[in-house]
Amino acid sequence: MDLLNAIVALSNFVIVPAVAYGAQLALGALGVTLIYGILRFSNFAHGDTMAFGTLVTILFTWWFQSMGITLGVLPTALLAIPFGIAGTALLVLATDRVVYRFYRRKKAKPVMLVIVSIGVMFVYNGLTRVILGPDDRNFADGERFIINARDFREMTGLEEGLAIRTTQGITVITAVLVVALLFWFLNRTRTGKSMRAYSDNEDLALLSGISPEKVERVTWLIVAALITVAGVLYGLDKSYKPFTYFQLLLPIFAAAIVGGLGSPIGAIVGGFVIAFSEVAITYAWKKVLEYAMPQALEPDGLVQLLSTDYKFAVSFMILLVVLIFRPTGLFRGKSV
Amino acid sequence: MSGNPYQDDRGNRDRSIANPLGVGEVDGYRESGEVKPAPGKPFLSAEGMVGGYGGGDILHGCTITVERGEIAVIVGPNGAGKSTAMKAVFGMLDLREGSVTLDGRDITALTPQARVREGMGFVPQTSNIFTSMTVEENLEMGAFIRADDFRATMEQIYDLFPILRDKRRQAAGELSGGQRQQVAVGRALMTQPQLLMLDEPTAGVSPIVMDELFDRIIEVARTGISILMVEQNARQALEIADKGYVLVQGANAHTGTGRDLLADPEVRRAFLGG
Amino acid sequence: MSQTLKAPLLFALVAVLILGTGFLQSWNTAVLILNMGLVSAVMALGVNLQWGIAGLFNVGVMGFVALGGLAVVLTSMPAVPEAWSAGGVRIMAGLALGAATVIAGVMAWRRMRSAWLMIAVLIVGFFAYRWVFDAGVGAVEAVNSAQTGYLGGLGLPVVLAWPVGGLLAAGAAWIIGKIALGLRSDYLAIATLGIAEIIIAVLKNEEWLARGVKNVIGLPRPVPYEIDLQNDPAFVERAATLGMDPATASSLYVKFGYSILFAIVLVALLVLAQLALSSPWGRMMRAIRDNETAARAMGKNVTARHLQVFVLGSAICGVAGAMMTTLDGQLTPGSYQPLRYTFLIWVMVIVGGSGNNLGAILGGFLIWFLWVQVEPMAQGLAAGIGAILPAGSPFQASLADAAQHMRLLTMGIILLVVLRFSPRGLLPER
């Protein structure tokens, strides 16, 4: 029995990756929940918008790299993120102007907007593939690790190593900053409050003189920022591939619903709930258990609850359990 | 199937894709019309209003006037078009005929939002607060169109409704029925309106709370704000009214001071239960 | 234009497009488009039943289509006796144990109202299930893994797989509908989105079932093989009288065989759907759709009706999935993608006309034609533009690359344009 090594192994293979993944999902789910709360539909084009934001960031990253501009130990992509956000903002605002606004003026039902977003999804899907192709792209540069496994072992003299990648560290720090900024905006600024008011009671907000156009514009801007950051962090952590981003739709929706659609805090908690369950259920626990259990009880199998290919199943199971026992989600969203 | 194909949701009620909560009826995109001068009319004058919601007319030549600082009350049987008349004054339905003037300006062509800027305050019957926001945020949102410092107004409202000061950090949705109505009235007062319109402010509150609310409304009127109010509790409302309108089928049936109407045997028999 | 005139005209347009393909490109391509158009039309019919008639938002079409594909393997492939004796019984016992665990868990919750007991039952049951099941899977997958490595099927005629595919899809739909439609408000969209991904994950991973990503190839056919036709002197002679060489003739003959079978299924389903729509049942479904509150007040069990129509629509998608896999002659779980098998079907229904069966069928053919033909058109266009550009310019290559992704873009634009200018589709419900 060796609890210290067990904890290190657990951190290395479960906690650190899940925290990073959870932060990425939380940012994505925040975007979904904002659109659901304020524009009142679930945006099926979310994953592809995320891909587009990442794509623009990658293009700027390459351009900076070709000019010899880098951030040293940090990934150059961080420098390119503002440009990615700007590009995505232009895209979503143009889409809103050309596509969505028409339906809002017709007072279209939310389901109509959902179907419209499917059309937008197809268009974005084609757009990202036309621009950068469907293949995997790796755009992380700079120092790979904050601590690598060997250094950790030498430092602590433990058998197990703990590796924290730069991208994981950046993910967590960026996510915390972005979320803090978002909450400050929503709860402390006049525009932020007007967005909450619009989401709460549209008629009363309009009668109070809140401009729907402005609320919608600002919502899309925030969503563009959140989603680009989420996409770039995910891409740095893993890699960029349009199809993977499209598939992130399911865990992101699951996170938003588990937390309670329309609730920003719920989206964050939901993101981590989904991420931790996904990693924990698809992780082979053999190593951790070997350290943690007395010799006699050590498992002989891999102790992997589900193969990693079933990670979507995990988000889905969590979702079902929450919906059955708490249909409004963990944080009383707007579901019922 | 409705006439507007964009509003056809085929009965879908899937909450994982569509959010029906908080969806409104007011058209936030309509351009407002122009204000025209109309001197020589009473402070608020809504004359010969004819109109309804698409299907058919509900108002058939209804006229309502209110002088400065007056409390005017609209009463009448169910379906008489009381709330509709008030919404028409506020611009929430299109009039086919008639005009609305406020303080010598013709505002018939204005959207409700624009009428708020012209000095009207409106408290809807239901969904009249932002339930997920704190009391103070509700008041702030009421003052959204104001560019100046509104803290003094907020203090006045806290003085008028002291309970709201104690609960200002609490979510408005967690308050009791009477307190919610106070928030709703307070929100509407934040724009410092010249005319405050209340759609059944005492619906669903206890008699004690009702008396309390009426007291507050009298207090508001004493500061020079005109009040136009629709009420189910006709007797109590007419007792505080300077002017009363009895509507029947979208037209004026009786008009007079509150006291006159209470004394009128016909009004008593038909609408006040003897 | 009145609808009585519009429908025949639009269908004539589709016919012209397909015949045009035959004359201008090749008859092989034309018949291929026709066959997949028929399959797509069946899928669209299923989705239209759910969305058009009941307003149910099913974004898991892919899963039900894939279950149909699985049905083909399970029904028509020969059984693998060695695999059965190696671990088949163990796998079945494991699955039974898994099902028993779920039922026991549900019972624990329903009877005892104890979440802890339920969780305990589920955890213990899960480990027991894995212990029994995993060993069986290992044994089965070890049996001649290059060729089989799975349990095989029942060895029945392949056409039987079509109704079986419908049944499989219906079963899955019943479970998912029971959960997602039975909650206080519907959560069908997210539930179907999830279940579709899970079904694909199961197909990819459970090699004992249908060989996973190793694919099952050489599925039996309901039509003759080309090579047999070419070796048949009578057939060769008949082909010669028509002025065709035996290879082309046999290929067309086989494809037309599929067309006829598919057309029979499509027509049968269309007739059934139309009858259902005009029956009291169909009127009730539309009454529920148009005013659910009133229908509830009249004592209609809305949830049960929704579940019914959801199961039926999914079953039709399952049948279509089985037909498609039969046409392909192989099951390749890796090829199922939501854009192609879920959202494209939605485009068909919306563009064709939600709530109108003929509209859905029209959408199926039209969108499938465009899906196939946009890419060559875009490539032609790219080549045209490329020819103007200086030779060897990097734009030429990227244009050609871009052309292959134009179909996604085009589908999106078509959907958006139709939604905007004709929100009820090309053939509206009324």
Coordinates of C-alpha atoms in Angstrom, one line a residue, chain C:
Chain C
M1 CA -49.2 27.6 -58.2
S2 CA -51.7 25.1 -56.8
Q3 CA -50.3 22.1 -55.0
T4 CA -52.0 19.6 -57.3
L5 CA -49.9 21.0 -60.1
K6 CA -46.8 21.7 -58.1
A7 CA -46.2 18.2 -56.8
P8 CA -46.2 16.4 -60.2
L9 CA -44.0 19.2 -61.7
L10 CA -41.4 18.9 -58.9
F11 CA -41.4 15.1 -59.1
A12 CA -41.0 15.4 -62.9
L13 CA -38.0 17.7 -62.3
V14 CA -36.4 15.0 -60.1
A15 CA -37.0 12.5 -62.9
V16 CA -35.4 14.8 -65.4
L17 CA -32.4 15.3 -63.1
I18 CA -31.9 11.6 -62.7
L19 CA -32.5 10.8 -66.4
G20 CA -30.2 13.7 -67.3
T21 CA -27.5 12.1 -65.2
G22 CA -28.0 8.9 -67.1
F23 CA -27.7 10.6 -70.5
L24 CA -24.9 13.0 -69.6
Q25 CA -22.8 11.0 -67.1
S26 CA -23.6 7.3 -66.9
W27 CA -26.6 5.1 -66.3
N28 CA -24.7 3.4 -63.5
T29 CA -24.5 6.7 -61.6
A30 CA -28.1 7.5 -62.4
V31 CA -29.4 4.2 -61.0
L32 CA -27.1 4.6 -57.9
I33 CA -28.6 8.0 -57.3
L34 CA -32.1 6.5 -57.8
N35 CA -31.4 3.7 -55.3
M36 CA -30.0 5.9 -52.6
G37 CA -32.7 8.4 -53.3
L38 CA -35.3 5.7 -52.6
V39 CA -33.6 4.8 -49.3
S40 CA -33.3 8.5 -48.4
A41 CA -37.0 9.0 -49.2
V42 CA -37.8 6.2 -46.7
M43 CA -35.7 7.8 -44.1
A44 CA -37.3 11.2 -44.7
L45 CA -40.7 9.5 -44.4
G46 CA -39.7 8.3 -41.0
V47 CA -38.5 11.7 -39.8
N48 CA -41.5 13.4 -41.3
L49 CA -43.8 11.1 -39.3
Q50 CA -42.1 12.3 -36.1
W51 CA -41.5 15.9 -36.9
G52 CA -44.2 16.7 -39.4
I53 CA -47.1 14.9 -37.7
A54 CA -46.1 15.1 -34.0
G55 CA -43.5 17.8 -33.7
L56 CA -40.9 15.5 -32.2
F57 CA -37.3 16.6 -32.8
N58 CA -35.3 13.5 -33.4
V59 CA -31.6 14.2 -34.0
G60 CA -30.6 10.6 -33.6
V61 CA -31.6 9.3 -37.0
M62 CA -28.1 8.0 -37.6
G63 CA -28.4 5.6 -34.6
F64 CA -31.6 4.0 -35.9
V65 CA -30.2 3.8 -39.4
A66 CA -27.1 2.0 -38.0
L67 CA -29.3 -0.4 -36.0
G68 CA -31.0 -1.3 -39.3
G69 CA -27.5 -2.0 -40.7
L70 CA -26.7 -4.2 -37.7
A71 CA -30.0 -6.1 -38.3
V72 CA -28.7 -7.1 -41.8
V73 CA -25.6 -8.7 -40.2
L74 CA -27.5 -10.4 -37.5
T75 CA -30.2 -11.8 -39.8
S76 CA -28.4 -12.8 -42.9
M77 CA -24.8 -13.7 -42.1
P78 CA -24.2 -17.4 -41.3
A79 CA -23.6 -18.2 -37.7
V80 CA -20.1 -19.0 -36.5
P81 CA -20.5 -22.2 -34.5
E82 CA -16.9 -22.1 -33.1
A83 CA -17.5 -18.7 -31.7
W84 CA -20.8 -19.7 -30.2
S85 CA -19.2 -22.7 -28.5
A86 CA -16.2 -20.6 -27.4
G87 CA -18.1 -17.9 -25.6
G88 CA -21.5 -17.3 -27.1
V89 CA -23.3 -18.6 -24.1
R90 CA -21.2 -16.6 -21.7
I91 CA -21.9 -13.4 -23.7
M92 CA -25.6 -14.1 -23.7
A93 CA -25.5 -14.8 -19.9
G94 CA -23.5 -11.6 -19.4
L95 CA -26.1 -9.6 -21.4
A96 CA -28.9 -11.2 -19.4
L97 CA -27.1 -10.3 -16.2
G98 CA -26.7 -6.7 -17.4
A99 CA -30.4 -6.4 -18.2
A100 CA -31.3 -8.0 -14.9
T101 CA -29.1 -5.5 -13.1
V102 CA -30.8 -2.5 -14.8
I103 CA -34.2 -3.9 -14.0
A104 CA -33.2 -4.7 -10.4
G105 CA -31.9 -1.1 -10.1
V106 CA -35.1 0.4 -11.4
M107 CA -37.1 -1.9 -9.1
A108 CA -34.9 -0.8 -6.1
W109 CA -35.7 2.8 -6.9
R110 CA -39.4 2.3 -7.5
R111 CA -40.2 0.0 -4.6
M112 CA -37.7 1.2 -2.0
R113 CA -37.2 4.8 -3.0
S114 CA -33.6 4.3 -2.0
A115 CA -31.0 5.8 -4.2
W116 CA -28.2 4.2 -2.3
L117 CA -29.7 0.7 -2.7
M118 CA -30.1 1.4 -6.4
I119 CA -26.5 2.5 -6.8
A120 CA -25.3 -0.5 -4.8
V121 CA -27.3 -2.8 -7.0
L122 CA -26.1 -1.2 -10.1
I123 CA -22.4 -1.3 -9.1
V124 CA -22.5 -4.9 -7.9
G125 CA -24.4 -5.9 -11.0
F126 CA -22.0 -4.0 -13.3
F127 CA -19.0 -5.8 -12.0
A128 CA -20.7 -9.2 -12.1
Y129 CA -21.8 -8.4 -15.7
R130 CA -18.3 -7.4 -16.7
W131 CA -16.8 -10.5 -15.1
V132 CA -19.1 -12.9 -17.0
F133 CA -19.2 -10.9 -20.2
D134 CA -15.6 -9.9 -20.8
A135 CA -14.3 -13.5 -20.7
G136 CA -17.0 -14.5 -23.3
V137 CA -16.0 -11.6 -25.5
G138 CA -12.4 -12.5 -25.3
A139 CA -13.1 -16.0 -26.3
V140 CA -15.4 -15.1 -29.2
E141 CA -13.1 -12.5 -30.6
A142 CA -10.1 -14.9 -30.6
V143 CA -11.9 -17.3 -33.0
N144 CA -10.4 -16.8 -36.4
S145 CA -10.3 -13.0 -35.8
A146 CA -9.0 -12.3 -39.3
Q147 CA -12.2 -13.6 -40.9
T148 CA -14.8 -13.9 -38.2
G149 CA -14.1 -13.1 -34.6
Y150 CA -17.8 -12.6 -34.0
L151 CA -20.9 -14.6 -33.4
G152 CA -22.3 -14.3 -36.9
G153 CA -26.0 -14.1 -37.6
L154 CA -29.0 -16.4 -38.2
G155 CA -28.3 -17.1 -41.9
L156 CA -31.8 -16.1 -43.0
P157 CA -32.7 -14.4 -46.3
V158 CA -31.5 -10.8 -46.3
V159 CA -34.8 -9.3 -47.1
L160 CA -36.0 -10.5 -43.7
A161 CA -33.4 -8.2 -42.2
W162 CA -35.5 -5.1 -43.3
P163 CA -38.4 -5.7 -40.9
V164 CA -35.9 -6.9 -38.3
G165 CA -34.0 -3.6 -38.7
G166 CA -37.3 -1.8 -38.1
L167 CA -37.9 -3.9 -34.9
L168 CA -34.4 -3.2 -33.6
A169 CA -34.8 0.5 -34.1
A170 CA -38.3 0.4 -32.6
G171 CA -37.0 -1.3 -29.5
A172 CA -34.2 1.3 -29.1
A173 CA -36.7 4.1 -29.7
W174 CA -39.1 2.7 -27.2
I175 CA -36.5 2.8 -24.4
I176 CA -35.2 6.2 -25.3
G177 CA -38.7 7.6 -25.8
K178 CA -39.9 6.2 -22.5
I179 CA -37.2 8.2 -20.7
A180 CA -37.0 11.3 -22.8
L181 CA -40.7 11.8 -23.4
G182 CA -41.8 10.7 -19.9
L183 CA -40.1 13.5 -18.1
R184 CA -41.9 16.7 -17.0
S185 CA -40.8 18.3 -20.2
D186 CA -39.4 16.7 -23.4
Y187 CA -35.7 16.2 -23.7
L188 CA -35.9 14.2 -26.9
A189 CA -33.3 16.2 -28.9
I190 CA -30.4 15.8 -26.6
A191 CA -31.4 12.2 -25.7
T192 CA -31.5 11.1 -29.4
L193 CA -28.3 13.0 -30.1
G194 CA -26.6 11.0 -27.4
I195 CA -28.2 7.6 -28.1
A196 CA -27.1 7.8 -31.8
E197 CA -23.5 8.3 -30.7
I198 CA -23.7 5.4 -28.3
I199 CA -25.1 3.1 -30.9
I200 CA -22.3 3.9 -33.2
A201 CA -19.8 3.5 -30.4
V202 CA -21.3 0.0 -29.7
L203 CA -21.1 -1.0 -33.3
K204 CA -17.5 0.2 -33.5
N205 CA -16.4 -1.5 -30.3
E206 CA -18.3 -4.7 -29.8
E207 CA -16.4 -6.9 -32.2
W208 CA -18.2 -10.0 -31.0
L209 CA -21.4 -8.4 -32.3
A210 CA -20.6 -7.3 -35.8
R211 CA -16.8 -7.2 -36.0
G212 CA -16.6 -3.5 -35.1
V213 CA -14.4 -1.4 -37.2
K214 CA -13.1 -4.5 -38.9
N215 CA -16.4 -4.3 -40.9
V216 CA -18.5 -7.1 -42.1
I217 CA -18.2 -7.5 -45.8
G218 CA -19.9 -9.8 -48.4
L219 CA -23.4 -9.6 -47.0
P220 CA -25.9 -11.8 -48.8
R221 CA -27.9 -10.1 -51.5
P222 CA -31.6 -10.3 -52.5
V223 CA -30.6 -9.9 -56.2
P224 CA -28.3 -12.1 -58.4
Y225 CA -24.5 -11.5 -58.6
E226 CA -23.1 -9.8 -61.7
I227 CA -20.7 -12.5 -62.3
D228 CA -23.4 -15.2 -62.4
L229 CA -25.4 -13.1 -64.9
Q230 CA -22.3 -12.7 -67.1
N231 CA -21.8 -16.5 -67.1
D232 CA -25.5 -17.0 -68.0
P233 CA -25.6 -17.4 -71.9
A234 CA -29.3 -16.5 -72.0
F235 CA -28.6 -13.2 -70.2
V236 CA -25.6 -12.4 -72.4
E237 CA -27.7 -13.0 -75.5
R238 CA -30.5 -10.8 -74.3
A239 CA -28.0 -8.0 -73.5
A240 CA -26.6 -8.3 -76.9
T241 CA -30.0 -7.9 -78.5
L242 CA -30.3 -4.6 -76.5
G243 CA -26.8 -3.6 -77.8
M244 CA -25.1 -3.7 -74.4
D245 CA -22.0 -5.5 -73.3
P246 CA -22.6 -8.1 -70.6
A247 CA -20.7 -6.3 -67.9
T248 CA -22.7 -3.1 -68.1
A249 CA -25.9 -5.0 -68.6
S250 CA -25.4 -7.2 -65.5
S251 CA -24.5 -4.2 -63.4
L252 CA -27.6 -2.3 -64.4
Y253 CA -29.8 -5.4 -64.0
V254 CA -28.6 -5.9 -60.5
K255 CA -29.1 -2.2 -59.6
F256 CA -32.5 -2.1 -61.1
G257 CA -33.3 -5.2 -59.0
Y258 CA -32.6 -3.1 -55.9
S259 CA -34.6 -0.2 -57.3
I260 CA -37.7 -2.3 -57.7
L261 CA -37.4 -3.8 -54.2
F262 CA -36.8 -0.4 -52.7
A263 CA -39.6 1.1 -54.6
I264 CA -42.0 -1.6 -53.3
V265 CA -41.0 -0.7 -49.7
L266 CA -41.3 3.0 -50.3
V267 CA -44.7 2.8 -51.9
A268 CA -46.0 0.4 -49.3
L269 CA -44.8 2.7 -46.5
L270 CA -46.2 5.8 -48.3
V271 CA -49.6 4.2 -48.6
L272 CA -49.5 3.1 -45.0
A273 CA -48.4 6.6 -43.9
Q274 CA -51.1 8.3 -45.9
L275 CA -53.8 5.9 -44.6
A276 CA -52.6 6.5 -41.1
L277 CA -52.6 10.3 -41.6
S278 CA -56.3 10.3 -42.8
S279 CA -57.4 7.8 -40.2
P280 CA -58.9 8.9 -36.8
W281 CA -55.4 8.2 -35.4
G282 CA -53.8 10.6 -37.7
R283 CA -56.4 13.3 -37.0
M284 CA -55.8 12.8 -33.4
M285 CA -52.1 13.2 -33.8
R286 CA -52.6 16.4 -35.7
A287 CA -55.1 17.6 -33.1
I288 CA -52.5 17.0 -30.4
R289 CA -49.8 18.8 -32.4
D290 CA -52.0 21.8 -33.1
N291 CA -53.3 22.2 -29.6
E292 CA -51.8 20.0 -27.0
T293 CA -53.6 21.6 -24.1
A294 CA -57.0 21.0 -25.6
A295 CA -56.1 17.4 -26.5
R296 CA -55.1 16.8 -22.9
A297 CA -58.2 18.3 -21.7
M298 CA -60.2 15.9 -23.8
G299 CA -58.5 13.1 -22.1
K300 CA -55.9 12.2 -24.7
N301 CA -52.8 10.6 -23.4
V302 CA -50.4 12.8 -25.3
T303 CA -47.2 11.2 -24.0
A304 CA -48.3 7.7 -25.0
R305 CA -49.3 9.0 -28.5
H306 CA -45.9 10.8 -28.8
L307 CA -44.1 7.6 -27.8
Q308 CA -46.1 5.7 -30.4
V309 CA -45.3 7.9 -33.3
F310 CA -41.6 8.2 -32.2
V311 CA -41.3 4.4 -32.2
L312 CA -43.0 4.1 -35.6
G313 CA -40.9 6.8 -37.2
S314 CA -37.7 5.3 -35.8
A315 CA -38.7 1.9 -37.1
I316 CA -39.0 3.3 -40.6
C317 CA -35.5 4.8 -40.3
G318 CA -34.4 1.3 -39.2
V319 CA -35.9 -0.3 -42.2
A320 CA -34.2 2.3 -44.4
G321 CA -30.9 1.6 -42.7
A322 CA -31.2 -2.1 -43.3
M323 CA -32.0 -1.5 -47.0
M324 CA -29.0 0.8 -47.3
T325 CA -26.6 -1.7 -45.8
T326 CA -28.1 -4.4 -48.0
L327 CA -27.4 -2.2 -51.0
D328 CA -23.8 -1.5 -49.8
G329 CA -23.2 -5.2 -49.2
Q330 CA -21.2 -4.4 -46.1
L331 CA -21.5 -2.9 -42.6
T332 CA -18.9 -0.2 -41.9
P333 CA -19.6 1.4 -38.5
G334 CA -16.8 3.9 -39.1
S335 CA -18.7 5.5 -42.0
Y336 CA -21.7 6.7 -39.9
Q337 CA -21.6 10.4 -39.4
P338 CA -24.3 12.6 -38.0
L339 CA -24.1 15.2 -40.7
R340 CA -24.8 12.6 -43.4
Y341 CA -27.2 10.4 -41.6
T342 CA -29.1 12.7 -39.2
F343 CA -28.9 16.3 -40.3
L344 CA -29.0 15.6 -44.1
I345 CA -32.3 13.7 -43.5
W346 CA -33.6 16.7 -41.7
V347 CA -32.6 18.9 -44.6
M348 CA -34.6 16.6 -46.9
V349 CA -37.7 16.8 -44.7
I350 CA -37.6 20.6 -44.2
V351 CA -36.9 21.3 -47.8
G352 CA -39.4 18.8 -49.1
G353 CA -42.2 20.0 -46.8
S354 CA -42.7 19.1 -43.1
G355 CA -45.9 17.3 -42.5
N356 CA -46.4 16.3 -46.1
N357 CA -45.4 12.7 -46.9
L358 CA -45.0 13.4 -50.6
G359 CA -42.9 16.5 -49.7
A360 CA -40.6 14.4 -47.6
I361 CA -40.1 11.9 -50.4
L362 CA -39.5 14.7 -52.9
G363 CA -36.9 16.2 -50.5
G364 CA -35.3 12.8 -50.1
F365 CA -34.7 12.4 -53.9
L366 CA -33.9 16.1 -54.6
I367 CA -31.4 16.6 -51.7
W368 CA -29.8 13.2 -52.3
F369 CA -29.3 14.1 -56.0
L370 CA -27.7 17.4 -55.0
W371 CA -25.6 15.7 -52.3
V372 CA -24.1 13.4 -54.9
Q373 CA -23.8 15.9 -57.8
V374 CA -22.7 19.1 -56.1
E375 CA -19.2 17.8 -55.7
P376 CA -18.5 17.0 -59.4
M377 CA -20.2 20.3 -60.3
A378 CA -18.0 22.2 -57.9
Q379 CA -15.0 20.3 -59.2
G380 CA -15.9 21.3 -62.7
L381 CA -16.3 24.8 -61.6
A382 CA -12.9 24.7 -59.8
A383 CA -11.3 23.2 -62.9
G384 CA -12.8 26.0 -65.0
I385 CA -11.6 28.7 -62.7
G386 CA -8.3 26.9 -62.3
A387 CA -7.7 26.9 -66.1
I388 CA -7.9 30.7 -66.1
L389 CA -5.3 31.0 -63.3
P390 CA -1.6 30.7 -64.2
A391 CA -0.6 27.1 -64.4
G392 CA 0.9 25.7 -61.2
S393 CA -0.5 28.4 -59.1
P394 CA -1.1 27.2 -55.5
F395 CA -4.7 28.4 -55.9
Q396 CA -5.4 25.6 -58.4
A397 CA -4.7 22.9 -55.9
S398 CA -6.5 24.5 -53.1
L399 CA -9.6 25.2 -55.3
A400 CA -9.7 21.5 -56.2
D401 CA -9.4 20.7 -52.4
A402 CA -12.1 23.1 -51.6
A403 CA -14.5 21.7 -54.2
Q404 CA -14.9 18.5 -52.3
H405 CA -16.2 20.3 -49.2
M406 CA -18.7 22.5 -51.2
R407 CA -21.5 20.0 -50.7
L408 CA -21.8 20.7 -47.0
L409 CA -21.8 24.4 -47.7
T410 CA -24.4 24.0 -50.4
M411 CA -26.7 21.9 -48.3
G412 CA -26.6 24.6 -45.6
I413 CA -27.4 27.3 -48.1
I414 CA -30.2 25.3 -49.6
L415 CA -31.8 24.7 -46.2
L416 CA -31.4 28.4 -45.2
V417 CA -32.9 29.7 -48.5
V418 CA -35.9 27.3 -48.4
L419 CA -36.5 28.1 -44.7
R420 CA -36.5 31.8 -45.4
F421 CA -38.6 32.0 -48.5
S422 CA -40.7 28.9 -48.2
P423 CA -40.6 28.0 -44.5
R424 CA -43.1 25.2 -45.0
G425 CA -41.0 23.5 -47.6
L426 CA -41.5 23.0 -51.4
L427 CA -44.7 21.0 -50.9
P428 CA -46.4 22.4 -47.8
E429 CA -48.7 20.4 -45.6
R430 CA -51.8 22.2 -46.8

